[in-house]
GROMACS .gro file of C-alpha atoms in nm:
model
  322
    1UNK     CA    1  -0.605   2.435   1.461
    2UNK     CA    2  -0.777   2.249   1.761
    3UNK     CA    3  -0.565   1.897   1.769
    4UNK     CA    4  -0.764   1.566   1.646
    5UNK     CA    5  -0.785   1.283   1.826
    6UNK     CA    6  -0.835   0.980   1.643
    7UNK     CA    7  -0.825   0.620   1.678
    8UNK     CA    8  -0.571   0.399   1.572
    9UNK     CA    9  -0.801   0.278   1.285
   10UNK     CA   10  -0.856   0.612   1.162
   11UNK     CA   11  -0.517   0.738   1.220
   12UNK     CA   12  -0.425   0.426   0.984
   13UNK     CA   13  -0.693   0.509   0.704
   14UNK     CA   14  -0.523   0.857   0.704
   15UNK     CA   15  -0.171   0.745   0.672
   16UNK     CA   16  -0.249   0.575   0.388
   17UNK     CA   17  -0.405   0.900   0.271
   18UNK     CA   18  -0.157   1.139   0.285
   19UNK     CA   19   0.128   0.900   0.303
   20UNK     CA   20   0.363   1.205   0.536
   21UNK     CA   21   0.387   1.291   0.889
   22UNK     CA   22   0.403   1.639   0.800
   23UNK     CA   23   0.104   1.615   0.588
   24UNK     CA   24  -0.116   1.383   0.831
   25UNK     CA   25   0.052   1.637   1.121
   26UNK     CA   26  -0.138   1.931   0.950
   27UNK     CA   27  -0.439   1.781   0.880
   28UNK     CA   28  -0.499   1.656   1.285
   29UNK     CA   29  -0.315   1.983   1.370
   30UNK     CA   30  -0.068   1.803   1.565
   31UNK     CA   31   0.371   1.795   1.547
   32UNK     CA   32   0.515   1.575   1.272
   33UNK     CA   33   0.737   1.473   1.576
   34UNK     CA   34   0.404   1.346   1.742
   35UNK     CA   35   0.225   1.215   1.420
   36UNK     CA   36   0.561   0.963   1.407
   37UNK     CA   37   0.575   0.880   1.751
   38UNK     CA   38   0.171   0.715   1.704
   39UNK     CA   39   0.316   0.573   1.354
   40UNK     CA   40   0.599   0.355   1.565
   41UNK     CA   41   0.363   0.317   1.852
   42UNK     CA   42   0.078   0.173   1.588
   43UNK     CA   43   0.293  -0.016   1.408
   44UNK     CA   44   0.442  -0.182   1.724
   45UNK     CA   45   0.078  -0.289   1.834
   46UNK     CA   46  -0.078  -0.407   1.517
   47UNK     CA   47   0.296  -0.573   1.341
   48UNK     CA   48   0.198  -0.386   1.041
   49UNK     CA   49   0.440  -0.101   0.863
   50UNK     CA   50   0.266   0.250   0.732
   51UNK     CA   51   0.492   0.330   0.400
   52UNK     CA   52   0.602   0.675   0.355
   53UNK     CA   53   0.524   0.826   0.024
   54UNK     CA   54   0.738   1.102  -0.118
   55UNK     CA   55   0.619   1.190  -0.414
   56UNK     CA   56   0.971   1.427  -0.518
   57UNK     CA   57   1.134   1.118  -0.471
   58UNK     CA   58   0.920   0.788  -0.497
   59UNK     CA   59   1.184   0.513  -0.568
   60UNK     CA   60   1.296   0.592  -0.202
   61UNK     CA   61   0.931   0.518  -0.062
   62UNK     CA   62   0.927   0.305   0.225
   63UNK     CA   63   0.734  -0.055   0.210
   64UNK     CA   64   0.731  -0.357   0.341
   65UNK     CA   65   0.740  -0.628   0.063
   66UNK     CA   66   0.860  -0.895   0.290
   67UNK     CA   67   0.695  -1.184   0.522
   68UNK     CA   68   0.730  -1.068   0.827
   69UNK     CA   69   0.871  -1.463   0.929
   70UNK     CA   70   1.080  -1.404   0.630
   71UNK     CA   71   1.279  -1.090   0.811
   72UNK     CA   72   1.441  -0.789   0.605
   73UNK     CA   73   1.783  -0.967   0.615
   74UNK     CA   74   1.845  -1.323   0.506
   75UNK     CA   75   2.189  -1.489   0.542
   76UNK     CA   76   2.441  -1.745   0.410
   77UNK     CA   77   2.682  -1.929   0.526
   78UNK     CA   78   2.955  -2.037   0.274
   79UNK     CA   79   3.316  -2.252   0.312
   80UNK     CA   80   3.412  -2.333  -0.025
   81UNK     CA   81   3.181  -2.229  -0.311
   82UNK     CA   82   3.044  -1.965  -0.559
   83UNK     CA   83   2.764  -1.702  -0.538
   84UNK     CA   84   2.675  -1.522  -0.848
   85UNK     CA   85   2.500  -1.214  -0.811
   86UNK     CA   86   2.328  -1.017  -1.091
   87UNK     CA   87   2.150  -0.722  -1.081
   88UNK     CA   88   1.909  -0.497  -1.281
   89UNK     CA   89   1.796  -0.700  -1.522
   90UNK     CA   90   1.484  -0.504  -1.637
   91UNK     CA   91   1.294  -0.752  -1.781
   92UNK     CA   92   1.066  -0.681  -2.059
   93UNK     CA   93   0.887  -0.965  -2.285
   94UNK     CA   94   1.099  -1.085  -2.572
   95UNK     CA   95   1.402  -1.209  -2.688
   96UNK     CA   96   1.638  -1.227  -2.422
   97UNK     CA   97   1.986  -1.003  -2.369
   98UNK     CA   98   2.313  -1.108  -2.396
   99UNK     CA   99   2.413  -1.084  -2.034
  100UNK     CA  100   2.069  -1.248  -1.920
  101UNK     CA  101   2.173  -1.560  -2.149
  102UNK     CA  102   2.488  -1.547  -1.972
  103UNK     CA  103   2.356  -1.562  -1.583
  104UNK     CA  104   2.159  -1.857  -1.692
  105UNK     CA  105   2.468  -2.001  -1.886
  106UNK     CA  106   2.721  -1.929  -1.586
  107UNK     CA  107   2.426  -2.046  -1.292
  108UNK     CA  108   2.456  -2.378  -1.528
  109UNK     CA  109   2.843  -2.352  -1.562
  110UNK     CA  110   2.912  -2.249  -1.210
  111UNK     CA  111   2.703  -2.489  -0.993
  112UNK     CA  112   2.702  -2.194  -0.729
  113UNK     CA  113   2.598  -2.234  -0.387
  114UNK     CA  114   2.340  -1.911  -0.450
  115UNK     CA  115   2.211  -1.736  -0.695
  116UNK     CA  116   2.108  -1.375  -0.582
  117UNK     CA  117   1.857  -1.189  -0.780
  118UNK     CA  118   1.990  -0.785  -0.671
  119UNK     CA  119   1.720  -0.613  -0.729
  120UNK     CA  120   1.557  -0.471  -1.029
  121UNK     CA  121   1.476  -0.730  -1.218
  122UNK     CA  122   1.064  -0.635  -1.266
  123UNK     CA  123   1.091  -0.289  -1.423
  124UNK     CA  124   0.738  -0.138  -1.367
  125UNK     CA  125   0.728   0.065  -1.703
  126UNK     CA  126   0.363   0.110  -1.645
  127UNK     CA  127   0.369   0.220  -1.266
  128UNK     CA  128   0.695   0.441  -1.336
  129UNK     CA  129   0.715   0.761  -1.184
  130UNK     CA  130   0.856   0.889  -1.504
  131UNK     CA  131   0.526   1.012  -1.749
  132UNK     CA  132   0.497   0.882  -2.053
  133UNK     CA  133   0.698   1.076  -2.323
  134UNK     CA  134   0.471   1.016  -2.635
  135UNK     CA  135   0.254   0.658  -2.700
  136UNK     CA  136   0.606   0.484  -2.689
  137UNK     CA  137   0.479   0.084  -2.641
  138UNK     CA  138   0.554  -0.032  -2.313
  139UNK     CA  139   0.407  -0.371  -2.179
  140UNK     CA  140   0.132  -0.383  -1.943
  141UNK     CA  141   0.195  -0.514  -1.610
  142UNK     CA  142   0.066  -0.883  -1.664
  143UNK     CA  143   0.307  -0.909  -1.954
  144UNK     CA  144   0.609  -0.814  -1.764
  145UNK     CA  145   0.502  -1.020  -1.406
  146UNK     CA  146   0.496  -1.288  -1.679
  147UNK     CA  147   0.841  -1.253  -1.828
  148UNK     CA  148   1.013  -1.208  -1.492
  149UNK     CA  149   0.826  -1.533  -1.333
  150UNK     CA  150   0.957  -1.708  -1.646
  151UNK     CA  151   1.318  -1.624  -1.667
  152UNK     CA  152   1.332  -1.629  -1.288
  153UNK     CA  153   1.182  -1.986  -1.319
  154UNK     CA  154   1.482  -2.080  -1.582
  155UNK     CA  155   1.724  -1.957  -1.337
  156UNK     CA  156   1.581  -2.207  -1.072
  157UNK     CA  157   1.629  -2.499  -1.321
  158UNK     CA  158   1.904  -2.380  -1.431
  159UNK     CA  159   2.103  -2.406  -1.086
  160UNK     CA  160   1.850  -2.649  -0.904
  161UNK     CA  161   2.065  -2.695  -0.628
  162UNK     CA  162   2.195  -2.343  -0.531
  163UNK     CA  163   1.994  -2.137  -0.277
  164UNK     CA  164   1.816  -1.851  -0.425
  165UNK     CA  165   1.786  -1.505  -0.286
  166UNK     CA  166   1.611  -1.185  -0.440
  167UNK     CA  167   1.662  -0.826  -0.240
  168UNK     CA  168   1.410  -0.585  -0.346
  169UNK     CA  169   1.523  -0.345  -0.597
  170UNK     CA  170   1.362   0.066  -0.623
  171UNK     CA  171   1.143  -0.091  -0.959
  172UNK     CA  172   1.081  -0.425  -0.780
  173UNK     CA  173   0.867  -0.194  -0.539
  174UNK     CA  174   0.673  -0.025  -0.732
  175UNK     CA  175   0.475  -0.331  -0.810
  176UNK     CA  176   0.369  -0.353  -0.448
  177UNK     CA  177   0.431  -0.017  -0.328
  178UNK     CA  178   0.170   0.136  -0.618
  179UNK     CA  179  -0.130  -0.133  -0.470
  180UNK     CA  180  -0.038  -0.107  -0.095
  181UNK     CA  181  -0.099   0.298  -0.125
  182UNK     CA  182  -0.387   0.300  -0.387
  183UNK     CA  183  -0.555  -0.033  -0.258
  184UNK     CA  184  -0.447  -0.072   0.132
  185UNK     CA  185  -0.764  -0.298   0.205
  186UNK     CA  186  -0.639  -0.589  -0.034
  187UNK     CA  187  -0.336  -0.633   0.231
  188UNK     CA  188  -0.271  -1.008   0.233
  189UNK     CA  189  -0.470  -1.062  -0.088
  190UNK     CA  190  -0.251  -1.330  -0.239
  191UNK     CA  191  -0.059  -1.225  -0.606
  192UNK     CA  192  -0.017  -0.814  -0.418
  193UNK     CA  193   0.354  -0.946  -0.400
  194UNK     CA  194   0.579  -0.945  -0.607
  195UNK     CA  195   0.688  -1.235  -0.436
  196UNK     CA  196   0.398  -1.411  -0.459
  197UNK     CA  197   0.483  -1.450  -0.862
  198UNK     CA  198   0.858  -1.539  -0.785
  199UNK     CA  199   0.831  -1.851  -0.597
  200UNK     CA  200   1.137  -2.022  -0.479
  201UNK     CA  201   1.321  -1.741  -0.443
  202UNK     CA  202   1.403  -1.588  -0.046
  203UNK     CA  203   1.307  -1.184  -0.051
  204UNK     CA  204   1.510  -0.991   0.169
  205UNK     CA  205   1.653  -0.613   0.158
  206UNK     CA  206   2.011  -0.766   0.164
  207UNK     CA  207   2.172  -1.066   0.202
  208UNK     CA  208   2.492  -1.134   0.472
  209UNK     CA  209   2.741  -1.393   0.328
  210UNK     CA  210   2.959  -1.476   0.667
  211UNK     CA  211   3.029  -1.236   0.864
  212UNK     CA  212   3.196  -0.963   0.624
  213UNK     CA  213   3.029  -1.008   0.272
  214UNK     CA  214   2.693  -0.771   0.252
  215UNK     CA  215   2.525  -0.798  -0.070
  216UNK     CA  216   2.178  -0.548  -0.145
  217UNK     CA  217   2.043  -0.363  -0.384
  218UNK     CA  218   2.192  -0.003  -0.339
  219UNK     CA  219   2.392   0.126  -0.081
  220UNK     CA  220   2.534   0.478  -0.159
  221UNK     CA  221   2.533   0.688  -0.418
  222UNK     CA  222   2.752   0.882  -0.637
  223UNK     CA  223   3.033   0.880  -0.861
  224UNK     CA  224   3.263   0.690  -0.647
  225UNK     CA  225   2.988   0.440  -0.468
  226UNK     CA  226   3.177   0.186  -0.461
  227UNK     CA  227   3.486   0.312  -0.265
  228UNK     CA  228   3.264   0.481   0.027
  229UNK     CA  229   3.061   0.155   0.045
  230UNK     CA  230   3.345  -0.034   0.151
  231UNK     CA  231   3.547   0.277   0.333
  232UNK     CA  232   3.209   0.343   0.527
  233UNK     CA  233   3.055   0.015   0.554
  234UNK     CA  234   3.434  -0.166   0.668
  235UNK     CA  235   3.258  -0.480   0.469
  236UNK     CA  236   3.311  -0.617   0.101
  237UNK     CA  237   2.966  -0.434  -0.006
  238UNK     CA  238   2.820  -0.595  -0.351
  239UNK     CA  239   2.585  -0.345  -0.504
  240UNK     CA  240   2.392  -0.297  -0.806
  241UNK     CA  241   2.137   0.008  -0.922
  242UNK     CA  242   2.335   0.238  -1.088
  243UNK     CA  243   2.458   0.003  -1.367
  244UNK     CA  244   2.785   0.049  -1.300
  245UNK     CA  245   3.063  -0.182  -1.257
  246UNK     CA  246   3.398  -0.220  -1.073
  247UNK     CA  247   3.584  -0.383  -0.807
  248UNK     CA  248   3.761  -0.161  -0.564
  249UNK     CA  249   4.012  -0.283  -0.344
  250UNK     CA  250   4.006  -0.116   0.086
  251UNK     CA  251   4.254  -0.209   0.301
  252UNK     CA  252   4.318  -0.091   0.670
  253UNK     CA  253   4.369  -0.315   1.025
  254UNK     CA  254   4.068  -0.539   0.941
  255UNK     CA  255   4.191  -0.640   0.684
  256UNK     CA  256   4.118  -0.645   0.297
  257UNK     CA  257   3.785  -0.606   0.160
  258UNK     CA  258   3.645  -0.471  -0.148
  259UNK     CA  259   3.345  -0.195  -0.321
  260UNK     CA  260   3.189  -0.441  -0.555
  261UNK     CA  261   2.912  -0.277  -0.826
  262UNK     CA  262   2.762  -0.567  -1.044
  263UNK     CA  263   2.632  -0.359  -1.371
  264UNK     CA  264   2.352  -0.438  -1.524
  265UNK     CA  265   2.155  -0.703  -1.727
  266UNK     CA  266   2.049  -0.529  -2.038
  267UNK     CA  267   2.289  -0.494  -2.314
  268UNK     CA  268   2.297  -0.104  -2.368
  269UNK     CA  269   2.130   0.182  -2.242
  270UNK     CA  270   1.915   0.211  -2.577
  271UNK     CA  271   1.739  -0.118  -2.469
  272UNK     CA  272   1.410   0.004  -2.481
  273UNK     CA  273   1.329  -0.006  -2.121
  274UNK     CA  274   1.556   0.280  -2.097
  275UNK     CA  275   1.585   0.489  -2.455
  276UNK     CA  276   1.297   0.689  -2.422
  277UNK     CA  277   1.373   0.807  -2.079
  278UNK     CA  278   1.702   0.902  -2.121
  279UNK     CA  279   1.613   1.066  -2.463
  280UNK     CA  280   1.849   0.784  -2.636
  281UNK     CA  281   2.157   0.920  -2.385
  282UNK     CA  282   2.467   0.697  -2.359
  283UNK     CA  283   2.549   0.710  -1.983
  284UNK     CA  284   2.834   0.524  -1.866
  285UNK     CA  285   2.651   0.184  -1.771
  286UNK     CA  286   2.782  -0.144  -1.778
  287UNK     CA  287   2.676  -0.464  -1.874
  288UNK     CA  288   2.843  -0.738  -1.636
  289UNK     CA  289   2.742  -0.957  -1.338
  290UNK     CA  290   2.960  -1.059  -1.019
  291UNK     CA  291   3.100  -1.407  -0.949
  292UNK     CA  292   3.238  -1.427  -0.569
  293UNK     CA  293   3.449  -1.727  -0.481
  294UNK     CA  294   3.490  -1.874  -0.121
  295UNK     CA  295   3.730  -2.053  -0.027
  296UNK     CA  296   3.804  -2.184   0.349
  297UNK     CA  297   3.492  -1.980   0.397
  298UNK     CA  298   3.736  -1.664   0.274
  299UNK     CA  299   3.615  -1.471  -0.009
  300UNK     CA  300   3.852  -1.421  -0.273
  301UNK     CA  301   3.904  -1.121  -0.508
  302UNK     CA  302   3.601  -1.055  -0.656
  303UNK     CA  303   3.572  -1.146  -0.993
  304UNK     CA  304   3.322  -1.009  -1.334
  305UNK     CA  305   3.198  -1.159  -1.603
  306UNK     CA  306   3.121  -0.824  -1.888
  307UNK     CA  307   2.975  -0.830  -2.240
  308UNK     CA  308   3.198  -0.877  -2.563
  309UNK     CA  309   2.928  -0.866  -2.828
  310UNK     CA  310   2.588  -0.994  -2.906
  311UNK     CA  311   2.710  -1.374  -2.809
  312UNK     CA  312   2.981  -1.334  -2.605
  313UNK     CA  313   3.058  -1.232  -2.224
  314UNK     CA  314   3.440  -1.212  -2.137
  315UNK     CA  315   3.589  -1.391  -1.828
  316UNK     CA  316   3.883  -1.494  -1.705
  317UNK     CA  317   4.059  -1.322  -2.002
  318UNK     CA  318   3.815  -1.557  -2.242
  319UNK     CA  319   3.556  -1.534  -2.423
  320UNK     CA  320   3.269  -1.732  -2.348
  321UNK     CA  321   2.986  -1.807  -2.576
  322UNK     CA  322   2.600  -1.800  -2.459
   0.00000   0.00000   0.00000
């Protein structure tokens, strides 16, 4: 195949086409290796990004849901203070779960010094890649955008004077990432963000407390995350997406840090943002959130607050009422 040459507008309309070096390479009839270098090149000269699609894996799709003033990694200074961090919350219209009653209750309780938001808590039933089983109910997009602005808007009042931080979660993107590839020409359109309908709140990928606290949405994978996080990152590493939790200790000549995996929001895995797709499955998920404590601007051991029942969390060995 005789090799294309195409302008940089062109070669953009394409990418958002076929979404792949490899594809776009065989369409121009050029190397992958050369299709990239133009990508970089492009997106150097015009300070826009050209998402990757992959549609065997699409949470891992590439976007860009930040400002570009805004930068993909915010940080925080702390001396003496808390940060709370919660992640996948999932939010669906309705009553709200135990452990989302208790971030507001504890953002109240705590008077942290930030809030962070880690990832996940827009679910994007309707833009999942997972098919729909049957005519299960799920709520349209609106509904959900409407839910999440809410209780994100109760967390704001309910700790008015921390600082508030949001990294993008795998379902946070899919808001975004489903218009960007579908619609590119409504780039800048204001409400395309996810952000746009969180106000108040910083977006970032992750967010770096001092100089050896890193706190994003998912860092690696696996049955024992948590322990090559902090083995491979030589950081404390908070993490949510696999609503897990646990607090593993890593010591060696920088001293001690720890693998920190916040849970989850929801209160079981038969919530019914998940039942249907894992075919009412009881994977070992937990509900909990993180509270860090700094003190001399040292972060202490990392502590969680975990569900009891239906109106309870545990901390501290107590049980707290929200």
């Amino acid at each position: 195949m005789a090799k294309a040459v195409v302008s940089d507008d062109r070669f953009i309309e394409l990418w958002h086409v076929y979404g792949s070096a490899t594809q776009l390479a065989r369409h121009l009839g050029m190397h992958a290796r050369g299709v990239n270098s133009r990508r970089r090149a492009i997106e150097g000269r015009r300070k826009i990004v050209l998402p990757t699609l992959d549609e065997r894996r699409p949470s891992y799709n590439q976007v860009r849901p930040l400002d570009h003033e805004a930068g993909a990694v915010a940080t925080l200074r702390i001396d003496d203070g808390v940060i709370i961090v919660g992640s996948d919350a999932h939010i669906w219209p309705g009553p709200l779960t135990t452990m989302q009653r208790a971030f507001l209750h504890f953002a109240r309780k705590l008077k942290p010094a930030a809030v962070v938001a880690n990832g996940d808590f827009f679910d994007g039933a309707r833009v999942s890649r997972f098919p729909s089983i049957g005519w299960e109910s799920r709520p349209s997009i609106r509904q959900e955008l409407e839910a999440v602005s809410d209780y994100m808007g109760d967390l704001t009042k309910a700790a008015a004077t921390a600082r508030r931080f949001w990294p993008l979660g795998n379902h946070d993107a899919r808001f975004e990432s489903r218009i960007a590839n579908t619609m590119p020409e409504v780039e800048g359109v204001k409400g395309m963000h996810l952000k746009d309908h969180i106000p108040g709140w910083t977006p970032c990928w992750r967010l770096d407390v001092n100089d050896d606290v890193v706190i994003r949405h998912r860092e690696f994978g696996g049955e024992h995350a948590d322990w090559n996080n902090v083995v491979k990152g030589g950081k404390t590493i908070v993490t949510g997406h696999d609503h897990r939790t646990g607090v593993v200790p890593y010591r060696n000549y920088r001293g001690l840090h720890w693998g920190v995996r916040c849970g989850f929001l929801g209160d079981s895995p038969t919530d019914p943002q998940f039942v249907h797709y894992l075919e009412a499955r009881e994977p070992n998920w937990h509900p909990a959130f993180v509270v860090l404590t700094f003190v001399g601007g040292r972060l202490l051991w990392p502590e969680l607050v975990t569900r009891h029942d239906d109106d309870a969390v545990e901390f501290r060995g107590a049980v707290v009422r929200v």
